[in-house]
Structure formats: C-alpha cells, structure tokens
PDB file of C-alpha atoms and ligand atoms in Angstrom:
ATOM      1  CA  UNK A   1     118.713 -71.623  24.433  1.00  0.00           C
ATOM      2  CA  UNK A   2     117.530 -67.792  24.219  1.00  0.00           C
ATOM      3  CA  UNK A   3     119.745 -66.152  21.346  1.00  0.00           C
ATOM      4  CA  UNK A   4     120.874 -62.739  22.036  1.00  0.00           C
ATOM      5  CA  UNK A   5     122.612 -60.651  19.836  1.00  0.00           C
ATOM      6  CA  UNK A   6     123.435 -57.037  18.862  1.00  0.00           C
ATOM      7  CA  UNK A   7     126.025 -54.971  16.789  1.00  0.00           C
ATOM      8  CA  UNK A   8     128.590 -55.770  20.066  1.00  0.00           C
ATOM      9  CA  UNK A   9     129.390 -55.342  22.985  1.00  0.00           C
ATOM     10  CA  UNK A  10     125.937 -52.658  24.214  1.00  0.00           C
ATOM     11  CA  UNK A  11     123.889 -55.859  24.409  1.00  0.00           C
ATOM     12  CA  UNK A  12     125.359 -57.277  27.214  1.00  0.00           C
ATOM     13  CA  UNK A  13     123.800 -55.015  29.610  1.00  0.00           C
ATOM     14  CA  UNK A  14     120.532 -56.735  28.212  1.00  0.00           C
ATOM     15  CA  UNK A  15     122.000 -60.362  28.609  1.00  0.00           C
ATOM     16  CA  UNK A  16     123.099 -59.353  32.327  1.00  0.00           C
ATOM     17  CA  UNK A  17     119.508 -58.870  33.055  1.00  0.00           C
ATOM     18  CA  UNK A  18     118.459 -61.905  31.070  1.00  0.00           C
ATOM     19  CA  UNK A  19     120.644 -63.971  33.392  1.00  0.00           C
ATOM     20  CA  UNK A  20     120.099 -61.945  36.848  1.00  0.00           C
ATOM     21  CA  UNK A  21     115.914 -63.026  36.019  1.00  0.00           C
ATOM     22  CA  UNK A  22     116.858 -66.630  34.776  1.00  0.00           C
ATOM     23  CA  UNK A  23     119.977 -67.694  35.779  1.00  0.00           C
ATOM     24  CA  UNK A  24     119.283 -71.558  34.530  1.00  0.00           C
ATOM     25  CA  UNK A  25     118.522 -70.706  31.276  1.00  0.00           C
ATOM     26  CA  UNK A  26     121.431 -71.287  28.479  1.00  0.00           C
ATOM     27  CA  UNK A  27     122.205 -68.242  26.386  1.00  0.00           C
ATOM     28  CA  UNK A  28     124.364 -67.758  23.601  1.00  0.00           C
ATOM     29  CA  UNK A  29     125.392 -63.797  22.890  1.00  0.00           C
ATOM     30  CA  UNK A  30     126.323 -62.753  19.419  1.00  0.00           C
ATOM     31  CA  UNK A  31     127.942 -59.725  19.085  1.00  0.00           C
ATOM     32  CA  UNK A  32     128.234 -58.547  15.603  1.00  0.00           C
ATOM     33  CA  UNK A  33     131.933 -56.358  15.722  1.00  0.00           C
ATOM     34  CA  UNK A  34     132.560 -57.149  12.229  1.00  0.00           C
ATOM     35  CA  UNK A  35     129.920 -55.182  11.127  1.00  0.00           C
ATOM     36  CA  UNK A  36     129.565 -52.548  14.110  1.00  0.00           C
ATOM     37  CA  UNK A  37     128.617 -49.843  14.147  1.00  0.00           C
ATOM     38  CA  UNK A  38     124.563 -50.436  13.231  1.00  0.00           C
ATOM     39  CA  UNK A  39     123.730 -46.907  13.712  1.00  0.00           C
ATOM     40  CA  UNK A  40     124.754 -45.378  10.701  1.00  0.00           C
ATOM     41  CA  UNK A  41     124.316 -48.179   8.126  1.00  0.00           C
ATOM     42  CA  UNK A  42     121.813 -48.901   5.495  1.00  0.00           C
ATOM     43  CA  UNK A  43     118.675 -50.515   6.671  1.00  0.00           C
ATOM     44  CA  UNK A  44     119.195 -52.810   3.985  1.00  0.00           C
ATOM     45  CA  UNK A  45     122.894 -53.677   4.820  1.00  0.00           C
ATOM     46  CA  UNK A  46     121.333 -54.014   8.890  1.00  0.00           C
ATOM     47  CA  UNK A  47     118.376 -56.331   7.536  1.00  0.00           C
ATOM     48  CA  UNK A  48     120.959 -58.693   5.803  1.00  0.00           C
ATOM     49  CA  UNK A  49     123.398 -58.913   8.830  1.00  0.00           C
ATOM     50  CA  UNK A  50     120.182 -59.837  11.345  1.00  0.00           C
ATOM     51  CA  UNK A  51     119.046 -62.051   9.094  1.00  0.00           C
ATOM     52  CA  UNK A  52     121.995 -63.924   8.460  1.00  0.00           C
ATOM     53  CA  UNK A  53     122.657 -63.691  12.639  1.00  0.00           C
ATOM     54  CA  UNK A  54     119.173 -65.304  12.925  1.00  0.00           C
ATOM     55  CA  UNK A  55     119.645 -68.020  10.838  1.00  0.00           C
ATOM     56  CA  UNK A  56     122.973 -68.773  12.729  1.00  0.00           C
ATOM     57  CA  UNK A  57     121.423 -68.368  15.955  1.00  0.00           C
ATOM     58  CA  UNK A  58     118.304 -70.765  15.241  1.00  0.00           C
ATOM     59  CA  UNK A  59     121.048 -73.166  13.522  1.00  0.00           C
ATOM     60  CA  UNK A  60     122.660 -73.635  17.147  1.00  0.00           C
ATOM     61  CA  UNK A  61     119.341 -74.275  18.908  1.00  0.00           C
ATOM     62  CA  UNK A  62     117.456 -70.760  20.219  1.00  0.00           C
ATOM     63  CA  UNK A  63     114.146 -70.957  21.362  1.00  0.00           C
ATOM     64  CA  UNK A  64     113.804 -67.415  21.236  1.00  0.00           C
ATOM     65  CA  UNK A  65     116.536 -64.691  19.454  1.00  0.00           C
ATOM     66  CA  UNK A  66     116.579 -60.870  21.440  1.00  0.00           C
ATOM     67  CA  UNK A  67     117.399 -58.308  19.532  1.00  0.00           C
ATOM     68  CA  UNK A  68     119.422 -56.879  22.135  1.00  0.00           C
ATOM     69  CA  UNK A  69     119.894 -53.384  19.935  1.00  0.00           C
ATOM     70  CA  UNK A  70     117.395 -50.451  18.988  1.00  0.00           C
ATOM     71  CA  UNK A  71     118.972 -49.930  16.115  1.00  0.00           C
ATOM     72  CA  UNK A  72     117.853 -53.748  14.762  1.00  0.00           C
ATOM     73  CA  UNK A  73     115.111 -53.703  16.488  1.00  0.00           C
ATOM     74  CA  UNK A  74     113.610 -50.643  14.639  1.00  0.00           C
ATOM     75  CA  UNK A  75     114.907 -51.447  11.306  1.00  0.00           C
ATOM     76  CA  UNK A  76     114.669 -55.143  11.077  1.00  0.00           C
ATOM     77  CA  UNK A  77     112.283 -57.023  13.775  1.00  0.00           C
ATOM     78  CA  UNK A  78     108.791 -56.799  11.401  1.00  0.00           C
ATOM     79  CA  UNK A  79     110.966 -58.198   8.747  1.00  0.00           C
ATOM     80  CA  UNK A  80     112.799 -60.823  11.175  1.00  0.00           C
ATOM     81  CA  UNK A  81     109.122 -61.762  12.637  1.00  0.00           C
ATOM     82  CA  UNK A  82     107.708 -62.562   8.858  1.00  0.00           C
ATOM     83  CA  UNK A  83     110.441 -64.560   7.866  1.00  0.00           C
ATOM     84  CA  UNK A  84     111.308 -66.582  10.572  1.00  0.00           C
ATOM     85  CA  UNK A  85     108.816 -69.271  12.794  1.00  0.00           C
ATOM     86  CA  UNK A  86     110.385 -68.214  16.454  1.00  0.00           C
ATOM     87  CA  UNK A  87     109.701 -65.687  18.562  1.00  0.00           C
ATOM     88  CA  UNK A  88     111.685 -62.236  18.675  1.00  0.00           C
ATOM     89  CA  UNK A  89     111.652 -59.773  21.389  1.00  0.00           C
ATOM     90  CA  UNK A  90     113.281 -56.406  20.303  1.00  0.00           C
ATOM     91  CA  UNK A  91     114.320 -53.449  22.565  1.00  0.00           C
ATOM     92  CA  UNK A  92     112.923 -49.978  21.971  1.00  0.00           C
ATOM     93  CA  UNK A  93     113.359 -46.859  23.282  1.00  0.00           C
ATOM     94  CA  UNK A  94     111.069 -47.016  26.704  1.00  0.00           C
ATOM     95  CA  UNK A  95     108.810 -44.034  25.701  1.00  0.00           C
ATOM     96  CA  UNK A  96     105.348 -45.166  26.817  1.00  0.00           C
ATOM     97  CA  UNK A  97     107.494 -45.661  30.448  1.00  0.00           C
ATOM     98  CA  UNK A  98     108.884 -42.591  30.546  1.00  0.00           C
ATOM     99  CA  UNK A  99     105.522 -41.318  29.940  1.00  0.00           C
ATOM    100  CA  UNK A 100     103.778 -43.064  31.993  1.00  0.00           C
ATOM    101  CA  UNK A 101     106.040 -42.260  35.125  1.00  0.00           C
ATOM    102  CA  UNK A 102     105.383 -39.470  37.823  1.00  0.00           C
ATOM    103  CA  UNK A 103     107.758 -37.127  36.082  1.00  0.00           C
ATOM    104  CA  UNK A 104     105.992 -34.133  34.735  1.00  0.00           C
ATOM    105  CA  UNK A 105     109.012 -32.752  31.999  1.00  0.00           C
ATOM    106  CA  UNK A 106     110.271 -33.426  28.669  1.00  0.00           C
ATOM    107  CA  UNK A 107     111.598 -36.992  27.372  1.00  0.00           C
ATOM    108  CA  UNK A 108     114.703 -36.432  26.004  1.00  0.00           C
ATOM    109  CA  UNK A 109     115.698 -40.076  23.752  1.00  0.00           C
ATOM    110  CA  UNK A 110     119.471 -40.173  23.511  1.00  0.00           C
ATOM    111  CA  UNK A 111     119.812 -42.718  20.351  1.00  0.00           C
ATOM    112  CA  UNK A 112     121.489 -43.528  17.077  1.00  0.00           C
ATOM    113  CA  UNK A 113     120.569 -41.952  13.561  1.00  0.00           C
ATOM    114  CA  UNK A 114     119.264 -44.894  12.382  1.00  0.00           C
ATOM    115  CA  UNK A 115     117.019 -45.452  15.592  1.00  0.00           C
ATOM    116  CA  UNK A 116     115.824 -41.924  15.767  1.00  0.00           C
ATOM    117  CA  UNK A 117     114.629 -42.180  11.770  1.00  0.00           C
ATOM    118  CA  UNK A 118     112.939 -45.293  12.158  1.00  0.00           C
ATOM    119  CA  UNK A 119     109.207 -45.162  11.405  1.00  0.00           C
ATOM    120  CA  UNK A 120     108.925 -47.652  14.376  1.00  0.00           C
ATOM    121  CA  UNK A 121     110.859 -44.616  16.641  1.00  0.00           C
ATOM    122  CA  UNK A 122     107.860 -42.407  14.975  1.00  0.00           C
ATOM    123  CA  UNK A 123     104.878 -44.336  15.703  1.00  0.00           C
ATOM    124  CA  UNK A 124     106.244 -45.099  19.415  1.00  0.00           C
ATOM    125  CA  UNK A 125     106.639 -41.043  20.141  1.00  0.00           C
ATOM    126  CA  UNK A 126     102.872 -40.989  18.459  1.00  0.00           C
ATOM    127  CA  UNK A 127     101.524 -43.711  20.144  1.00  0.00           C
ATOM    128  CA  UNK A 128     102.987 -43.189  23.958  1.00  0.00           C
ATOM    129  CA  UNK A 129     104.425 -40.090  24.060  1.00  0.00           C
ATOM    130  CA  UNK A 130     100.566 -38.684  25.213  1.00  0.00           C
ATOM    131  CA  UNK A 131     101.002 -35.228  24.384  1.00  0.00           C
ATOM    132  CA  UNK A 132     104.872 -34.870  26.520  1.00  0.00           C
ATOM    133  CA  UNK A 133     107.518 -33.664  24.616  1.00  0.00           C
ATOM    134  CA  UNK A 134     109.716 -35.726  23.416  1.00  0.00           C
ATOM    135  CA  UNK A 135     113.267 -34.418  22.205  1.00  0.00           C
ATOM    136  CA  UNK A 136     115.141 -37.025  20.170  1.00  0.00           C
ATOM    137  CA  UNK A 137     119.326 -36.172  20.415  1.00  0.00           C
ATOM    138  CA  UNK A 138     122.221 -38.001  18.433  1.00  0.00           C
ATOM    139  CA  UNK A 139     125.398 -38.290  19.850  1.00  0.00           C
ATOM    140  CA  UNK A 140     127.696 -39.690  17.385  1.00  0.00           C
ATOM    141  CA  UNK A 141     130.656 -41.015  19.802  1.00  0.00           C
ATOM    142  CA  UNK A 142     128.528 -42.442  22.410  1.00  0.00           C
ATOM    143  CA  UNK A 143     128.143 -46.594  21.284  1.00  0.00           C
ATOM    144  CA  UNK A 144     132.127 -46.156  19.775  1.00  0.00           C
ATOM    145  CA  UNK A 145     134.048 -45.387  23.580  1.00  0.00           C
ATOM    146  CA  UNK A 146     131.661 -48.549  24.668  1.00  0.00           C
ATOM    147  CA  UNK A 147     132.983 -50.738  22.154  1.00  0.00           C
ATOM    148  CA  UNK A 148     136.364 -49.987  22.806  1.00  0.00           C
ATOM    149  CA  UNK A 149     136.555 -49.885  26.473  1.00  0.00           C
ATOM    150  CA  UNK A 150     137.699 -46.204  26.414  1.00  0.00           C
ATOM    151  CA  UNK A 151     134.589 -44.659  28.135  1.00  0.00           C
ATOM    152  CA  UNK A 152     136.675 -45.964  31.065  1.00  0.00           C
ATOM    153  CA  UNK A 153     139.744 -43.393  30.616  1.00  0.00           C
ATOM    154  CA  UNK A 154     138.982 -39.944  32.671  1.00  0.00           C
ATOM    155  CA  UNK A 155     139.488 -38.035  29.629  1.00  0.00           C
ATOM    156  CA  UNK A 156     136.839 -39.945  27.359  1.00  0.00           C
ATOM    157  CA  UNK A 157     134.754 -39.925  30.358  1.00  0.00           C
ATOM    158  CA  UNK A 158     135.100 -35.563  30.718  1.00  0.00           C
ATOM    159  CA  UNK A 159     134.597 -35.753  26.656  1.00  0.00           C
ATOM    160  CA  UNK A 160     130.794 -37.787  27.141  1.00  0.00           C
ATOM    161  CA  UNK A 161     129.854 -35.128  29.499  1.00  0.00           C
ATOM    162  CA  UNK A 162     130.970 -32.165  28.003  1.00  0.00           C
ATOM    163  CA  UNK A 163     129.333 -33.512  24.765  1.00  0.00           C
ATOM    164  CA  UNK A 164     126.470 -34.490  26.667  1.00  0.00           C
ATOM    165  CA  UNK A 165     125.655 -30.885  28.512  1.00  0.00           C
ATOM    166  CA  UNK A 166     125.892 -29.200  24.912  1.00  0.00           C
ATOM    167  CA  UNK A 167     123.777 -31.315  23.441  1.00  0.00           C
ATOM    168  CA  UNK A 168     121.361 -31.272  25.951  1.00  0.00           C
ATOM    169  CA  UNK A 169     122.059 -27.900  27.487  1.00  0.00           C
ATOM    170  CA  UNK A 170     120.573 -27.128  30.833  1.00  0.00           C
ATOM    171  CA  UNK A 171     116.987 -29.880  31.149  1.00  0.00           C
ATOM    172  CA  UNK A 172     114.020 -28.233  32.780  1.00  0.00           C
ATOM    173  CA  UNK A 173     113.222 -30.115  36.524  1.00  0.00           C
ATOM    174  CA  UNK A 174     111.447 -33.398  36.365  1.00  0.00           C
ATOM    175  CA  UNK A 175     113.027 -34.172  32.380  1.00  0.00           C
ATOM    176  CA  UNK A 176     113.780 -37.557  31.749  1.00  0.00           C
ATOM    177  CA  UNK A 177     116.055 -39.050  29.658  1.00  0.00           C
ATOM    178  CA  UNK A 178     115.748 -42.208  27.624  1.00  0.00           C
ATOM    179  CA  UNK A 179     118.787 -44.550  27.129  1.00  0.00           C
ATOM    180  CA  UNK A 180     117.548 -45.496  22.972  1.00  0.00           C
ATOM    181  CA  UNK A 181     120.239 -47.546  22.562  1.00  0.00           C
ATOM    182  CA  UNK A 182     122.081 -50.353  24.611  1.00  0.00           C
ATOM    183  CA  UNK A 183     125.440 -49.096  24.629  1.00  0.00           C
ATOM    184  CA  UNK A 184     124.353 -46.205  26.369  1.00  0.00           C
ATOM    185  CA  UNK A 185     123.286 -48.324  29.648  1.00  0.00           C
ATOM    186  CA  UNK A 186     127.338 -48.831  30.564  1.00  0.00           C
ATOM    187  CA  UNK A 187     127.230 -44.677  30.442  1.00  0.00           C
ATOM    188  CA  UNK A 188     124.554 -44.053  33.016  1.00  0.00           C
ATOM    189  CA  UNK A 189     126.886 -43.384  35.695  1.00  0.00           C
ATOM    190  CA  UNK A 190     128.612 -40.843  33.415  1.00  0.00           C
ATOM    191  CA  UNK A 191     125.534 -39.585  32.379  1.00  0.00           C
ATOM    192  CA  UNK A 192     124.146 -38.981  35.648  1.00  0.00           C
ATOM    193  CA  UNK A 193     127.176 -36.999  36.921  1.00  0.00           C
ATOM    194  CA  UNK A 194     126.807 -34.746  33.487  1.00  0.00           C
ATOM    195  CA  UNK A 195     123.276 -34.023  34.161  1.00  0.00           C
ATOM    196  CA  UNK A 196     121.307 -32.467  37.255  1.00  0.00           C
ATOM    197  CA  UNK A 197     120.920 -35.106  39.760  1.00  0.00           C
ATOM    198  CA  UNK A 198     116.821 -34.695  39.335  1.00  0.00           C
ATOM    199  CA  UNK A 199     117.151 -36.204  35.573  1.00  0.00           C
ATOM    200  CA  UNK A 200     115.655 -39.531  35.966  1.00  0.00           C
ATOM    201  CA  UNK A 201     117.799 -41.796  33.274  1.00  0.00           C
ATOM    202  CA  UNK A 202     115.750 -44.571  31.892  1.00  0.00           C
ATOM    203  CA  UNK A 203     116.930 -48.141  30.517  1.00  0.00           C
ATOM    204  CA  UNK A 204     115.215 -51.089  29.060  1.00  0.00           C
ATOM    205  CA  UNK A 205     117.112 -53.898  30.747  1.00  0.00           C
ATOM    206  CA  UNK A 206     114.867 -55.466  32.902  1.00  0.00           C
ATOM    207  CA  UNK A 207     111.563 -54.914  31.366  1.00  0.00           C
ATOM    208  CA  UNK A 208     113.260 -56.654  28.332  1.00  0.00           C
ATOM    209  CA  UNK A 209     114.447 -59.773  30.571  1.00  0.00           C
ATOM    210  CA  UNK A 210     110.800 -59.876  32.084  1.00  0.00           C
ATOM    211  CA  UNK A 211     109.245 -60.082  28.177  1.00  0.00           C
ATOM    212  CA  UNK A 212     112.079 -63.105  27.420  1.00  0.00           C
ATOM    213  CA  UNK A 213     110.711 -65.033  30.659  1.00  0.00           C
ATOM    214  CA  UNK A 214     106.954 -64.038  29.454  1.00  0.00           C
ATOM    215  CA  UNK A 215     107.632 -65.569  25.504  1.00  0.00           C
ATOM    216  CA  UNK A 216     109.849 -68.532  26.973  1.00  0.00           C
ATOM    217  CA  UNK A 217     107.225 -69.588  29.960  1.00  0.00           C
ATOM    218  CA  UNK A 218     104.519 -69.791  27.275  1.00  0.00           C
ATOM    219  CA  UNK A 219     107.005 -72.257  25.490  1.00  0.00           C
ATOM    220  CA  UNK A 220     107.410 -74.574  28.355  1.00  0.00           C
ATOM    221  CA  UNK A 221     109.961 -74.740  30.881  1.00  0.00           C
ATOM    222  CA  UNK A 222     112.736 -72.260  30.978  1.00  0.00           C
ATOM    223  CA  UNK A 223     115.823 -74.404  31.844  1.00  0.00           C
ATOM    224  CA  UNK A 224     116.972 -76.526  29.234  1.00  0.00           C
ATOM    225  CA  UNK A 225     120.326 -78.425  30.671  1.00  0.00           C
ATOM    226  CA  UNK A 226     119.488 -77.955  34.111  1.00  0.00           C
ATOM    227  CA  UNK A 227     121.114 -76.253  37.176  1.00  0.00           C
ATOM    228  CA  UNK A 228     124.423 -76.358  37.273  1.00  0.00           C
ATOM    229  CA  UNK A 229     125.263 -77.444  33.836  1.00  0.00           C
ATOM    230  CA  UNK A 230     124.338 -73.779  32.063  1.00  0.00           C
ATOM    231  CA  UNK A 231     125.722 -72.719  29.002  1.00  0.00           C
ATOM    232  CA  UNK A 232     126.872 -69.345  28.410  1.00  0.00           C
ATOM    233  CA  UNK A 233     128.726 -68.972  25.040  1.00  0.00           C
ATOM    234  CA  UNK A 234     129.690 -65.232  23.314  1.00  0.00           C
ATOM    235  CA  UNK A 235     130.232 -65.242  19.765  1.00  0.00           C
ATOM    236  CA  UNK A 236     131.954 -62.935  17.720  1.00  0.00           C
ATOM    237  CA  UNK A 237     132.129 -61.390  13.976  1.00  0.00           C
ATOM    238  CA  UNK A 238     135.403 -60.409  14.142  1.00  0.00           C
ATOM    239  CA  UNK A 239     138.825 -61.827  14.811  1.00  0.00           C
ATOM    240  CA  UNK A 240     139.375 -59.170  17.693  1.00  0.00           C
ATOM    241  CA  UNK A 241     135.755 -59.416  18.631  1.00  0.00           C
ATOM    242  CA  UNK A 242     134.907 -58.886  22.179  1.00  0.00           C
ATOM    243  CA  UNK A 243     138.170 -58.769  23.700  1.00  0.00           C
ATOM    244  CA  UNK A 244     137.701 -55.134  24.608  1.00  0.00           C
ATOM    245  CA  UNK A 245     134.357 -55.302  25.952  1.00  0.00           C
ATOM    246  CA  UNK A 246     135.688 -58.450  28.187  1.00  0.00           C
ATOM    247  CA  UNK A 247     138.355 -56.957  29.111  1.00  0.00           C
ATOM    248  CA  UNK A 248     136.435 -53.585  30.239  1.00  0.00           C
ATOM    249  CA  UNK A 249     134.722 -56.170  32.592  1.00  0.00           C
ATOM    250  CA  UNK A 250     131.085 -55.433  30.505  1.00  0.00           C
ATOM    251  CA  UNK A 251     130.629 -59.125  30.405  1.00  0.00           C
ATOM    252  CA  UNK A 252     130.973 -59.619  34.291  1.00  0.00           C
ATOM    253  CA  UNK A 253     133.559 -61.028  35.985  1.00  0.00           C
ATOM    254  CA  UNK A 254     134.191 -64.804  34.340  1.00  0.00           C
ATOM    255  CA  UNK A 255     133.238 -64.413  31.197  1.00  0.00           C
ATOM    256  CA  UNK A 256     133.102 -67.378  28.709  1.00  0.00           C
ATOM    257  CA  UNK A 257     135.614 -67.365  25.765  1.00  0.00           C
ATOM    258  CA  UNK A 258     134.279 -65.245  23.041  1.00  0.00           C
ATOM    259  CA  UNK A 259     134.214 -67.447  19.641  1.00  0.00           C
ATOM    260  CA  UNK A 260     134.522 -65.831  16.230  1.00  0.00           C
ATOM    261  CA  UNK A 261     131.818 -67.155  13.748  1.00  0.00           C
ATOM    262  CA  UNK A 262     131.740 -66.279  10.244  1.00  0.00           C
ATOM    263  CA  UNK A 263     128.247 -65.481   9.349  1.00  0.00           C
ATOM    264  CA  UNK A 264     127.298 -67.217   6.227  1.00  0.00           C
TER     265      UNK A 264
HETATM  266  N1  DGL B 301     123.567 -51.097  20.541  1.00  0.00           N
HETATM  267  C1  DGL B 301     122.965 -50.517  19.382  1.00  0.00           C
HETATM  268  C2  DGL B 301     121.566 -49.962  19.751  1.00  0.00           C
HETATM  269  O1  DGL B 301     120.990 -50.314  20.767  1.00  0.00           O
HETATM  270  C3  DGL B 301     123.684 -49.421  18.655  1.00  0.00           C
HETATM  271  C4  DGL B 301     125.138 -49.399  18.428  1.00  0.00           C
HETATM  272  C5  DGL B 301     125.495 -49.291  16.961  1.00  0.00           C
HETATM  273  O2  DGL B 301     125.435 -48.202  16.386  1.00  0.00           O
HETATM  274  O3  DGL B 301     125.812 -50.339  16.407  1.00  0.00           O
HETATM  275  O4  DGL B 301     121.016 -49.192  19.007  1.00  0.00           O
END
C-alpha cells in the first residue's frame, strides 16, 4: 500500500496523480484536519504529528509513506528518513524545474511560512536556482479557502486574485511561478486568470507520482491485491474531516468514505 498523507485536503491533487500513473496500486490518504493548518505551526509540533501519522500509516501496511505537503516535507522528512526503515518521498517546491525550463524570468515560489523558512527551502534556491531570481511570497488565506471548499464561491475566488496581483504586482514576461505548496494546485485555474496568460504556473504532481513508481518498482511489483480489487481508503483527524474537500469534488468523483483515526 503507498501511504499518503498531508495536513488535508491539498494532498489529494498528489494522490490523483499517484493513481492516474498506477491505477492498481492500493493507497490509503491521511489527511491530518485535526491539526491543519501545517504552515504556521512549530516545527516541533509538525515533527510530532508526521511522526505519529507514520507510525499509523506503516501500522496499516505502507510500503512507502508520501509526504504529500511542503510544509512536512521541509520540516520533517530528514527526521522521518532517520527514524523510520521505509522509504519517504517528500514534495518540494520544483525550483531546479523551473530553472531548468526555457523561461528566461524570475521564479516567483508561492508557499507557506513555514515552507519558505525551511533551511531545506534555502539550500534548494542555492542549489538550483543557478543564478535566476527567485522571489519567495506568502499568502496567508491561500491553503484555508482549499480546505473549506470556499475557493469555489465567486467572491473567494475575486478575493485569491485580487490578493494574488498585490502580492505579486505586475511579473516581468517569461516569470514563472512555483505552486510550494499542494493546496495551491486546486487554485491554478484561479491563478492563471489573476496573472498574465505568459506566467507559466508550475506543480509537482506528476514528477512526484513518477518518484513513487521509481521507489516502489525497486521494491518489487507495484500491485498488491490485484486489478480490480484496489483499495482506496481516506482517513481523517477530525470528526468533520474531509467532508468539505469531498464534497468540493477534490477527491474525484466516487470517493471512498473518509474514516476518522485518532492518532496515537
Ligand atoms: N499542503 C501543505 C503544503 O503543501 C500546506 C497547508 C498547511 O498549511 O497545512 O505545504
């Protein structure tokens, strides 16, 4: 089973890639809505809930736990990776590819404050960035009208771009802009329509469904109950737990039941 988990509902864009590259493979999504937000919490507090979420997740049977979440990733994955025998993949901010692409501008990394003062977020800018600029921006209300569905109401919708345009102002041709965190990825239509149409908006999803199928191949073979007979289970933190996310239609169209766990 490939464990998948974040602080709710932004993860599923990850899982929807997850399944679109290996649709045989069980999966069982954690969303962590008692404790969401991530992005402004201690690193400490953010350690302690992944930790705990591991240990959960490995208790059910994953093969290999995605951190489906920036914010854990660059706070807790070197910690995650010493304590625990199984392999992690983590999603960060897609730098070295925005970099690397054929657009000449500025990388703009749209992210939480816990992401953007990670020493991981450092080390990626000095590693990849390759002399570009690179503009980290923190918009506070960005991961909260995902949670709750409300991104999908015109006004909240008119709110994320007007917040978006004064943050970011007018972005010189060729800019890119980096989706740093996975809530963000059910905004990119908004996002587009706030910025010039020449703003290339980047998002992890599939390279981070291509580095599951890399770790899981070198395990052995990906399906483990067969076509046909796939699990997909959502868990939950909270008693209300997904139940606005489902109901936005974030999951995809039949979702499973989401269970609430209690994370011990
Ligand atoms: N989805 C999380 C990320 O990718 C952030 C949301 C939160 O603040 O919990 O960073």
């Amino acid at each position: 089973m490939i464990g998948v988990f974040d602080s709710g509902a932004g993860g599923l864009a990850i899982l929807r890639e997850i399944k679109r590259l290996l649709p045989d493979a069980d999966t069982t999504y954690l969303a962590d809505t008692g404790a969401f937000p991530y992005g402004d919490k201690s690193p400490e507090f953010v350690i302690e809930r992944c930790t705990r979420i591991t240990r959960l997740l490995i208790g059910r049977g994953a093969r290999v736990i995605v951190l489906a979440c920036n914010t854990a990733t660059v706070v807790a994955i070197e910690q995650l990776r010493n304590s625990f025998d199984i392999p992690f993949v983590g999603v960060e901010p897609a730098i070295k590819v925005a970099a690397d692409g054929a657009n000449p501008g500025p990388i703009f990394v749209l992210m939480t404050a816990n992401t953007a003062a990670g020493a991981k977020y450092t080390s990626l800018v000095e590693r990849h960035a390759g002399g570009r600029t690179v503009r980290p921006l923190v918009i506070g209300m960005l991961a909260a009208v995902v949670e709750d569905g409300s991104f999908q109401q015109e006004e909240v919708a008119t709110e994320i771009r007007r917040q978006v345009k004064q943050t970011l102002g007018e972005l010189p041709p060729g800019s890119q802009v980096v989706l740093g965190c996975t809530h963000y990825i059910f905004l990119k239509d908004i996002l587009q329509t706030a910025l010039d149409q020449g703003v290339e908006i980047l998002e992890p999803g599939a390279a981070v469904a291509r580095q599951v199928e890399r770790v899981l191949s070198s395990q052995g073979p990906i399906t483990t109950t067969g076509p046909g007979k796939k699990k997909n289970i959502l868990l939950a933190t909270s008693a209300e737990g997904l139940s606005k996310a489902l109901a936005a239609g974030l999951a995809g169209a039949a979702p499973p039941p989401c269970e609430h766990v209690i994370l011990s």
